[in-house]
């Protein structure tokens, strides 16, 4: 009788199947009971109205992991965020649609080629490689300070992007940077068109105007880069920059196919300046709001060489407070404040069941405000990153560059650029916001955390 009542009406209870059905129903029920809590009032509509506020409310009211919509979860605190990012097999990085490989008859890259390309790029981007080229990075940051018009309110993100694009493209391509730099603004514009919020989510195969524009810019850049690659290979002078590292044959895989080099570099090129320019906007805003901290940065920067090209790793290492300030701004306002992962199988996260196919949003913005990791997490305290800060808790979680297998390849380069730009600016200027009760900017969260329209004023430091 029990078996009949538990099974489907009218179906005869074949031997063993009814009990199995009970077990499956119980497992399914327990899985649903073990879901992360649903945030009251949470929905995609509420999320899109104010994503930062809803992210903070979710972390405060629901804890480590919470549910935004069915099968959409937010990892809100440090532990679950780090776990998701490290468990790359269970939580797959969602492929970026920004600069997909161009369609060619040669087909797509093999996993081995992708691994070889990544390893080759990292030879040019690892901390030791960046440190050896500090003298090439510093002059660009000094030019930014020299060219900032004083005594007037300036919309600062465009010149920041221009400066950091010059530095990034030169770091990637050295003497060929003048040939390739003109394509950087158009690649950036293509990215911005693709990440703008839209009422409609079009399938990837539909050639929307933004995608057609992206493809045209990618093709133009790739054609110019192809000429550089072939000239270097035919001459035998591969170069010591990041492109040169990619052109060097691997003892295991041999030389990278031309397409493997060309496909990966449009995205890398934009990444060298797009995210750092957003970060730099937040940093300069903090210099304006915390003049005492800016003065301490200026005191450190006074010891930098008069000739920026003479800057070395030792000089960079001496900017300890400046690096702490940069790190603290990135903690409070991480430019990449939300990362998307997809669960490849049913698994556990922070004691909850996450079904296969679910989306997990990793939120460094709220993880960095985890009081278990950071003392007084909402306060701007660069000293927390110094060993002698005397604060009762040592910060542990720092996810502004991600972590795990898919951590940011350019983290060392970005930190070097941002530290030197901060030091050079504070050495020359007092930075201030325009007067008035309202901020001169608006915060956007689509495609990154950005101070759109930020205006600042520089006055010479006496």
Short mmCIF file of C-alpha atoms in Angstrom, two decimals:
data_model
loop_
_atom_site.label_atom_id
_atom_site.label_comp_id
_atom_site.label_asym_id
_atom_site.label_seq_id
_atom_site.Cartn_x
_atom_site.Cartn_y
_atom_site.Cartn_z
CA UNK A 1 0.00 0.00 0.00
CA UNK A 2 2.77 2.42 0.87
CA UNK A 3 4.50 1.67 -2.40
CA UNK A 4 1.34 2.17 -4.41
CA UNK A 5 0.47 5.49 -2.77
CA UNK A 6 3.98 6.81 -3.28
CA UNK A 7 4.17 5.81 -6.96
CA UNK A 8 2.29 7.08 -9.98
CA UNK A 9 -1.47 6.35 -9.89
CA UNK A 10 -2.50 3.44 -12.05
CA UNK A 11 1.05 2.14 -12.58
CA UNK A 12 1.77 -1.36 -11.29
CA UNK A 13 4.65 -1.42 -8.82
CA UNK A 14 7.41 -3.31 -10.64
CA UNK A 15 9.79 -4.95 -8.20
CA UNK A 16 12.30 -2.43 -6.70
CA UNK A 17 11.21 0.61 -8.73
CA UNK A 18 8.82 2.15 -6.19
CA UNK A 19 11.47 2.24 -3.48
CA UNK A 20 13.92 3.76 -5.93
CA UNK A 21 11.34 6.44 -6.78
CA UNK A 22 10.98 7.27 -3.10
CA UNK A 23 14.76 7.62 -2.74
CA UNK A 24 14.99 9.81 -5.85
CA UNK A 25 12.15 12.04 -4.65
CA UNK A 26 13.75 12.33 -1.23
CA UNK A 27 17.14 13.21 -2.76
CA UNK A 28 15.52 15.79 -5.02
CA UNK A 29 13.65 17.32 -2.08
CA UNK A 30 16.76 17.41 0.09
CA UNK A 31 18.69 19.05 -2.76
CA UNK A 32 16.07 21.78 -3.04
CA UNK A 33 16.01 22.26 0.76
CA UNK A 34 19.79 22.66 0.67
CA UNK A 35 19.74 25.46 -1.89
CA UNK A 36 21.34 28.80 -0.98
CA UNK A 37 18.81 31.22 0.54
CA UNK A 38 16.75 33.39 -1.81
CA UNK A 39 17.09 37.12 -1.18
CA UNK A 40 13.64 38.61 -0.48
CA UNK A 41 12.82 40.99 -3.29
CA UNK A 42 15.76 39.76 -5.30
CA UNK A 43 15.28 39.46 -9.06
CA UNK A 44 17.00 40.38 -12.29
CA UNK A 45 14.88 43.53 -12.45
CA UNK A 46 16.01 44.62 -8.96
CA UNK A 47 19.57 43.57 -9.79
CA UNK A 48 19.70 45.74 -12.89
CA UNK A 49 18.33 48.77 -11.04
CA UNK A 50 21.20 48.86 -8.52
CA UNK A 51 23.56 45.91 -8.68
CA UNK A 52 26.00 47.14 -6.00
CA UNK A 53 23.26 47.80 -3.44
CA UNK A 54 21.59 44.44 -4.06
CA UNK A 55 24.94 42.64 -3.88
CA UNK A 56 25.64 44.21 -0.49
CA UNK A 57 22.14 43.45 0.81
CA UNK A 58 22.44 39.84 -0.33
CA UNK A 59 25.73 39.41 1.53
CA UNK A 60 24.39 41.05 4.67
CA UNK A 61 21.03 39.24 4.80
CA UNK A 62 21.89 35.84 3.31
CA UNK A 63 25.58 35.30 4.06
CA UNK A 64 28.18 33.38 2.08
CA UNK A 65 26.12 32.33 -0.94
CA UNK A 66 22.66 33.51 -1.96
CA UNK A 67 20.18 32.95 -4.76
CA UNK A 68 19.25 35.78 -7.12
CA UNK A 69 16.99 33.79 -9.46
CA UNK A 70 16.49 30.03 -9.91
CA UNK A 71 19.89 28.50 -10.75
CA UNK A 72 21.65 31.88 -10.42
CA UNK A 73 23.75 32.22 -7.28
CA UNK A 74 26.07 34.87 -5.89
CA UNK A 75 29.24 33.92 -4.01
CA UNK A 76 29.37 36.91 -1.68
CA UNK A 77 32.15 36.39 0.84
CA UNK A 78 35.84 35.66 0.63
CA UNK A 79 35.85 31.90 1.25
CA UNK A 80 33.27 30.85 -1.37
CA UNK A 81 34.64 33.33 -3.92
CA UNK A 82 38.14 31.90 -3.64
CA UNK A 83 36.80 28.34 -3.70
CA UNK A 84 34.87 28.91 -6.94
CA UNK A 85 37.85 30.55 -8.65
CA UNK A 86 40.25 27.78 -7.64
CA UNK A 87 37.89 24.92 -8.56
CA UNK A 88 38.13 25.60 -12.28
CA UNK A 89 36.99 22.09 -13.26
CA UNK A 90 33.76 22.37 -11.26
CA UNK A 91 33.10 26.04 -11.99
CA UNK A 92 33.93 26.75 -15.60
CA UNK A 93 34.93 30.23 -16.73
CA UNK A 94 32.30 31.49 -19.15
CA UNK A 95 34.05 32.27 -22.45
CA UNK A 96 34.29 35.97 -23.25
CA UNK A 97 32.47 36.92 -26.45
CA UNK A 98 34.40 40.17 -26.84
CA UNK A 99 37.09 39.09 -29.33
CA UNK A 100 36.38 35.50 -30.43
CA UNK A 101 38.77 33.86 -32.90
CA UNK A 102 38.17 34.97 -36.46
CA UNK A 103 36.69 32.35 -38.78
CA UNK A 104 39.38 30.74 -40.91
CA UNK A 105 39.79 27.58 -42.92
CA UNK A 106 42.52 26.40 -40.53
CA UNK A 107 40.01 25.69 -37.77
CA UNK A 108 40.13 26.42 -34.06
CA UNK A 109 43.10 26.10 -31.74
CA UNK A 110 43.82 22.85 -29.95
CA UNK A 111 44.00 22.80 -26.12
CA UNK A 112 47.76 22.29 -26.45
CA UNK A 113 48.10 25.42 -28.58
CA UNK A 114 46.05 27.44 -26.11
CA UNK A 115 48.25 26.20 -23.25
CA UNK A 116 51.41 27.05 -25.23
CA UNK A 117 50.06 30.53 -26.05
CA UNK A 118 49.22 31.21 -22.41
CA UNK A 119 52.63 30.03 -21.22
CA UNK A 120 54.36 32.16 -23.85
CA UNK A 121 52.43 35.29 -22.87
CA UNK A 122 53.19 34.69 -19.21
CA UNK A 123 56.93 34.61 -19.91
CA UNK A 124 56.56 38.27 -20.84
CA UNK A 125 54.00 39.19 -18.16
CA UNK A 126 55.24 37.46 -15.03
CA UNK A 127 56.49 39.73 -12.21
CA UNK A 128 60.18 39.18 -12.98
CA UNK A 129 59.69 40.18 -16.63
CA UNK A 130 57.73 43.30 -15.69
CA UNK A 131 60.34 44.28 -13.10
CA UNK A 132 63.08 44.07 -15.73
CA UNK A 133 61.21 46.59 -17.91
CA UNK A 134 60.21 49.20 -15.31
CA UNK A 135 62.38 51.77 -17.10
CA UNK A 136 60.13 51.39 -20.17
CA UNK A 137 56.91 51.78 -18.17
CA UNK A 138 57.82 54.78 -16.01
CA UNK A 139 58.25 57.43 -18.77
CA UNK A 140 54.64 57.03 -19.89
CA UNK A 141 53.32 57.57 -16.37
CA UNK A 142 55.50 60.68 -16.02
CA UNK A 143 54.14 62.05 -19.33
CA UNK A 144 50.61 61.73 -17.99
CA UNK A 145 51.51 63.96 -15.05
CA UNK A 146 53.40 66.42 -17.24
CA UNK A 147 50.49 66.79 -19.68
CA UNK A 148 47.66 67.23 -17.16
CA UNK A 149 46.45 70.85 -17.61
CA UNK A 150 46.41 72.61 -14.24
CA UNK A 151 43.78 74.89 -12.80
CA UNK A 152 40.79 73.44 -14.67
CA UNK A 153 38.36 70.59 -14.25
CA UNK A 154 39.31 67.78 -16.64
CA UNK A 155 37.36 64.66 -17.57
CA UNK A 156 40.14 62.33 -16.62
CA UNK A 157 39.29 58.85 -17.94
CA UNK A 158 40.01 59.60 -21.65
CA UNK A 159 43.59 60.83 -21.03
CA UNK A 160 44.13 57.94 -18.62
CA UNK A 161 43.10 55.45 -21.30
CA UNK A 162 45.35 57.13 -23.86
CA UNK A 163 48.37 57.07 -21.54
CA UNK A 164 47.87 53.49 -20.40
CA UNK A 165 47.21 52.32 -23.97
CA UNK A 166 50.57 53.78 -25.02
CA UNK A 167 52.30 52.00 -22.15
CA UNK A 168 50.47 48.71 -22.66
CA UNK A 169 50.89 48.53 -26.44
CA UNK A 170 54.57 49.44 -26.13
CA UNK A 171 55.02 46.73 -23.50
CA UNK A 172 53.46 44.14 -25.79
CA UNK A 173 55.05 45.17 -29.10
CA UNK A 174 58.09 47.42 -28.34
CA UNK A 175 59.38 49.05 -31.54
CA UNK A 176 56.25 48.02 -33.45
CA UNK A 177 53.98 49.89 -31.03
CA UNK A 178 53.62 52.97 -33.31
CA UNK A 179 52.21 50.72 -36.04
CA UNK A 180 49.68 49.03 -33.76
CA UNK A 181 48.76 51.78 -31.29
CA UNK A 182 46.27 53.54 -33.67
CA UNK A 183 44.07 50.43 -33.55
CA UNK A 184 43.78 50.43 -29.74
CA UNK A 185 41.05 53.12 -29.43
CA UNK A 186 38.87 51.35 -31.98
CA UNK A 187 39.28 47.99 -30.23
CA UNK A 188 38.31 49.71 -26.98
CA UNK A 189 35.25 51.26 -28.62
CA UNK A 190 34.24 47.85 -29.97
CA UNK A 191 34.43 46.45 -26.46
CA UNK A 192 32.33 49.28 -25.03
CA UNK A 193 29.63 48.78 -27.66
CA UNK A 194 29.41 45.09 -26.82
CA UNK A 195 29.12 45.47 -23.03
CA UNK A 196 26.53 48.25 -23.04
CA UNK A 197 23.29 47.16 -21.37
CA UNK A 198 20.53 46.22 -23.77
CA UNK A 199 16.89 45.23 -23.51
CA UNK A 200 17.59 42.25 -25.73
CA UNK A 201 20.12 39.43 -25.49
CA UNK A 202 20.80 38.34 -29.06
CA UNK A 203 22.16 34.87 -29.91
CA UNK A 204 25.86 35.03 -30.70
CA UNK A 205 25.36 34.06 -34.33
CA UNK A 206 23.25 37.17 -35.08
CA UNK A 207 25.46 39.88 -36.70
CA UNK A 208 24.29 42.90 -34.70
CA UNK A 209 25.80 46.31 -35.58
CA UNK A 210 28.07 46.13 -32.52
CA UNK A 211 29.35 42.69 -33.52
CA UNK A 212 29.95 43.76 -37.11
CA UNK A 213 31.89 46.79 -35.88
CA UNK A 214 33.91 44.54 -33.55
CA UNK A 215 34.78 42.18 -36.38
CA UNK A 216 35.92 45.02 -38.66
CA UNK A 217 38.22 46.43 -35.99
CA UNK A 218 39.55 43.00 -35.11
CA UNK A 219 40.28 42.22 -38.75
CA UNK A 220 42.08 45.56 -39.28
CA UNK A 221 44.23 45.07 -36.17
CA UNK A 222 44.94 41.43 -37.05
CA UNK A 223 46.04 42.29 -40.57
CA UNK A 224 48.48 44.89 -39.26
CA UNK A 225 49.76 42.47 -36.63
CA UNK A 226 50.15 39.70 -39.20
CA UNK A 227 52.64 41.84 -41.14
CA UNK A 228 54.64 42.42 -37.95
CA UNK A 229 54.66 38.70 -37.09
CA UNK A 230 55.81 37.65 -40.57
CA UNK A 231 58.51 40.32 -40.72
CA UNK A 232 59.92 39.31 -37.35
CA UNK A 233 59.89 35.61 -38.21
CA UNK A 234 61.49 36.11 -41.60
CA UNK A 235 64.23 38.36 -40.18
CA UNK A 236 64.94 36.12 -37.19
CA UNK A 237 64.73 39.14 -34.83
CA UNK A 238 61.82 37.98 -32.70
CA UNK A 239 62.12 40.67 -30.02
CA UNK A 240 62.17 40.58 -26.23
CA UNK A 241 58.63 41.87 -25.72
CA UNK A 242 55.48 39.80 -25.16
CA UNK A 243 55.03 39.23 -28.90
CA UNK A 244 58.63 38.04 -29.11
CA UNK A 245 57.98 35.51 -26.35
CA UNK A 246 55.01 34.17 -28.29
CA UNK A 247 57.12 33.82 -31.43
CA UNK A 248 59.74 31.67 -29.70
CA UNK A 249 59.29 27.93 -30.32
CA UNK A 250 58.45 25.73 -27.38
CA UNK A 251 60.59 22.65 -26.79
CA UNK A 252 57.36 20.71 -26.29
CA UNK A 253 54.97 22.20 -28.88
CA UNK A 254 57.31 23.84 -31.38
CA UNK A 255 56.35 27.23 -32.86
CA UNK A 256 52.87 28.59 -32.28
CA UNK A 257 50.73 28.74 -35.42
CA UNK A 258 50.27 32.25 -36.69
CA UNK A 259 46.53 32.15 -35.98
CA UNK A 260 47.10 31.22 -32.33
CA UNK A 261 49.15 34.39 -31.90
CA UNK A 262 46.82 36.65 -33.86
CA UNK A 263 43.63 35.45 -32.17
CA UNK A 264 44.76 36.06 -28.60
CA UNK A 265 46.28 39.53 -28.94
CA UNK A 266 43.27 41.81 -29.64
CA UNK A 267 41.81 40.98 -26.23
CA UNK A 268 45.20 41.15 -24.51
CA UNK A 269 45.89 44.53 -26.12
CA UNK A 270 42.66 46.05 -24.80
CA UNK A 271 43.13 44.43 -21.39
CA UNK A 272 46.49 46.16 -20.86
CA UNK A 273 44.76 49.54 -20.59
CA UNK A 274 40.98 49.12 -20.27
CA UNK A 275 40.77 47.72 -16.74
CA UNK A 276 43.81 49.71 -15.46
CA UNK A 277 42.25 52.97 -16.68
CA UNK A 278 39.09 52.25 -14.69
CA UNK A 279 41.24 51.49 -11.66
CA UNK A 280 43.28 54.66 -12.17
CA UNK A 281 40.10 56.74 -12.13
CA UNK A 282 39.21 55.37 -8.70
CA UNK A 283 42.79 55.92 -7.47
CA UNK A 284 42.89 59.57 -8.52
CA UNK A 285 39.49 60.11 -6.92
CA UNK A 286 40.88 58.78 -3.64
CA UNK A 287 43.92 61.05 -3.92
CA UNK A 288 41.47 63.95 -4.13
CA UNK A 289 39.42 62.78 -1.15
CA UNK A 290 42.32 61.82 1.12
CA UNK A 291 44.93 64.60 0.85
CA UNK A 292 46.95 63.27 3.80
CA UNK A 293 47.37 59.92 2.07
CA UNK A 294 48.23 61.75 -1.17
CA UNK A 295 50.92 63.70 0.67
CA UNK A 296 52.47 60.50 1.95
CA UNK A 297 52.55 59.15 -1.62
CA UNK A 298 54.18 62.40 -2.79
CA UNK A 299 56.89 62.06 -0.13
CA UNK A 300 57.74 58.56 -1.37
CA UNK A 301 57.67 59.68 -5.01
CA UNK A 302 60.14 62.49 -4.33
CA UNK A 303 62.86 59.83 -4.22
CA UNK A 304 62.19 58.62 -7.78
CA UNK A 305 64.84 59.47 -10.42
CA UNK A 306 64.49 62.76 -12.26
CA UNK A 307 64.79 60.80 -15.51
CA UNK A 308 61.85 58.36 -15.49
CA UNK A 309 63.72 56.00 -17.83
CA UNK A 310 66.22 55.43 -15.02
CA UNK A 311 63.51 53.95 -12.78
CA UNK A 312 64.31 50.41 -11.67
CA UNK A 313 62.66 47.62 -9.73
CA UNK A 314 64.38 48.91 -6.59
CA UNK A 315 62.65 52.28 -7.02
CA UNK A 316 59.31 50.56 -7.54
CA UNK A 317 59.81 48.38 -4.46
CA UNK A 318 60.54 51.49 -2.38
CA UNK A 319 57.04 52.85 -3.08
CA UNK A 320 55.56 50.71 -0.33
CA UNK A 321 52.85 53.09 0.85
CA UNK A 322 51.92 53.93 -2.74
CA UNK A 323 51.47 50.24 -3.52
CA UNK A 324 49.40 49.86 -0.34
CA UNK A 325 47.17 52.76 -1.42
CA UNK A 326 46.67 51.26 -4.89
CA UNK A 327 45.85 47.90 -3.34
CA UNK A 328 43.38 49.48 -0.91
CA UNK A 329 41.54 51.33 -3.68
CA UNK A 330 41.35 48.10 -5.68
CA UNK A 331 39.95 46.38 -2.59
CA UNK A 332 37.19 48.94 -2.10
CA UNK A 333 36.37 49.50 -5.77
CA UNK A 334 37.57 46.49 -7.80
CA UNK A 335 37.19 47.36 -11.51
CA UNK A 336 36.30 43.73 -12.26
CA UNK A 337 33.78 43.55 -9.44
CA UNK A 338 31.82 40.53 -10.69
CA UNK A 339 33.05 37.32 -12.36
CA UNK A 340 30.83 34.69 -13.97
CA UNK A 341 31.27 30.93 -13.66
CA UNK A 342 29.12 27.96 -14.70
CA UNK A 343 28.78 24.78 -12.61
CA UNK A 344 29.82 21.79 -14.70
CA UNK A 345 28.26 19.23 -12.33
CA UNK A 346 26.17 19.11 -9.18
CA UNK A 347 28.50 20.10 -6.38
CA UNK A 348 28.74 21.67 -2.97
CA UNK A 349 29.65 25.26 -2.16
CA UNK A 350 29.73 26.63 1.38
CA UNK A 351 27.53 23.71 2.48
CA UNK A 352 24.90 24.30 -0.23
CA UNK A 353 24.04 22.17 -3.26
CA UNK A 354 24.73 23.82 -6.63
CA UNK A 355 23.13 22.02 -9.57
CA UNK A 356 24.93 21.38 -12.85
CA UNK A 357 24.43 24.21 -15.33
CA UNK A 358 23.84 26.84 -12.63
CA UNK A 359 25.45 30.25 -12.93
CA UNK A 360 27.62 31.41 -10.03
CA UNK A 361 28.45 35.10 -9.83
CA UNK A 362 31.68 35.64 -7.90
CA UNK A 363 31.56 39.08 -6.24
CA UNK A 364 34.94 40.54 -5.19
CA UNK A 365 33.12 43.77 -4.30
CA UNK A 366 31.34 42.15 -1.34
CA UNK A 367 34.11 39.65 -0.60
CA UNK A 368 36.45 42.59 0.03
CA UNK A 369 33.96 43.89 2.59
CA UNK A 370 33.99 40.64 4.56
CA UNK A 371 34.70 41.70 8.16
CA UNK A 372 36.17 38.27 8.88
CA UNK A 373 38.97 39.12 6.44
CA UNK A 374 39.36 42.90 6.74
CA UNK A 375 39.29 45.03 9.88
CA UNK A 376 36.75 47.87 9.45
CA UNK A 377 36.17 46.75 5.85
CA UNK A 378 34.34 49.88 4.65
CA UNK A 379 37.12 52.23 5.77
CA UNK A 380 39.87 53.48 3.46
CA UNK A 381 43.02 52.32 5.27
CA UNK A 382 46.06 51.81 3.03
CA UNK A 383 48.05 50.97 6.17
CA UNK A 384 46.24 47.65 6.41
CA UNK A 385 48.51 46.36 3.62
CA UNK A 386 51.72 47.31 5.43
CA UNK A 387 53.34 44.80 7.74
CA UNK A 388 53.76 47.30 10.59
CA UNK A 389 50.20 48.65 10.41
CA UNK A 390 49.43 47.51 13.95
CA UNK A 391 45.86 46.59 13.01
CA UNK A 392 44.36 43.54 14.75
CA UNK A 393 43.53 41.63 11.58
CA UNK A 394 45.77 40.91 8.63
CA UNK A 395 43.90 41.17 5.31
CA UNK A 396 43.70 37.92 3.44
CA UNK A 397 41.18 38.21 0.61
CA UNK A 398 42.22 40.21 -2.44
CA UNK A 399 40.41 39.27 -5.62
CA UNK A 400 40.74 42.36 -7.79
CA UNK A 401 42.88 40.37 -10.23
CA UNK A 402 41.02 37.13 -9.65
CA UNK A 403 42.84 34.05 -8.40
CA UNK A 404 43.35 30.43 -9.35
CA UNK A 405 43.95 29.07 -12.87
CA UNK A 406 42.22 32.01 -14.55
CA UNK A 407 43.72 34.85 -12.54
CA UNK A 408 44.56 38.00 -14.48
CA UNK A 409 47.62 37.46 -16.70
CA UNK A 410 48.55 41.14 -16.55
CA UNK A 411 48.33 41.64 -12.78
CA UNK A 412 52.03 42.50 -12.35
CA UNK A 413 51.99 44.91 -15.30
CA UNK A 414 48.82 46.61 -14.04
CA UNK A 415 50.22 47.05 -10.53
CA UNK A 416 53.44 48.54 -11.89
CA UNK A 417 51.59 50.98 -14.17
CA UNK A 418 49.13 52.04 -11.47
CA UNK A 419 51.77 52.44 -8.77
CA UNK A 420 54.04 54.59 -10.93
CA UNK A 421 51.16 56.68 -12.30
CA UNK A 422 49.91 57.30 -8.75
CA UNK A 423 53.36 58.28 -7.53
CA UNK A 424 54.14 60.59 -10.47
CA UNK A 425 50.77 62.34 -10.19
CA UNK A 426 50.94 62.88 -6.43
CA UNK A 427 54.52 64.12 -6.69
CA UNK A 428 53.44 66.89 -9.06
CA UNK A 429 49.92 67.81 -7.98
CA UNK A 430 47.25 68.25 -5.40
CA UNK A 431 44.15 66.62 -6.89
CA UNK A 432 40.66 67.87 -6.08
CA UNK A 433 37.04 67.32 -7.11
CA UNK A 434 34.94 70.10 -8.63
CA UNK A 435 33.03 72.08 -5.98
CA UNK A 436 29.37 71.34 -5.46
CA UNK A 437 27.12 68.95 -3.56
CA UNK A 438 26.81 66.43 -6.39
CA UNK A 439 29.63 64.19 -7.65
CA UNK A 440 31.03 64.91 -11.08
CA UNK A 441 30.58 61.31 -12.22
CA UNK A 442 28.17 58.41 -12.27
CA UNK A 443 29.04 54.84 -11.38
CA UNK A 444 28.35 52.13 -13.94
CA UNK A 445 28.61 48.41 -13.26
CA UNK A 446 28.11 46.89 -16.72
CA UNK A 447 31.43 45.66 -18.06
CA UNK A 448 33.25 46.80 -14.92
CA UNK A 449 33.04 49.27 -12.05
CA UNK A 450 33.64 52.67 -13.65
CA UNK A 451 33.45 56.36 -12.70
CA UNK A 452 31.94 57.60 -15.95
CA UNK A 453 32.44 61.33 -16.59
CA UNK A 454 34.83 61.75 -13.65
CA UNK A 455 36.21 65.29 -13.57
CA UNK A 456 39.20 66.27 -11.41
CA UNK A 457 41.42 69.34 -11.03
CA UNK A 458 45.19 69.40 -10.61
CA UNK A 459 47.09 72.21 -8.89
CA UNK A 460 50.86 72.23 -8.61
CA UNK A 461 52.21 70.85 -5.37
CA UNK A 462 54.41 73.43 -3.66
#
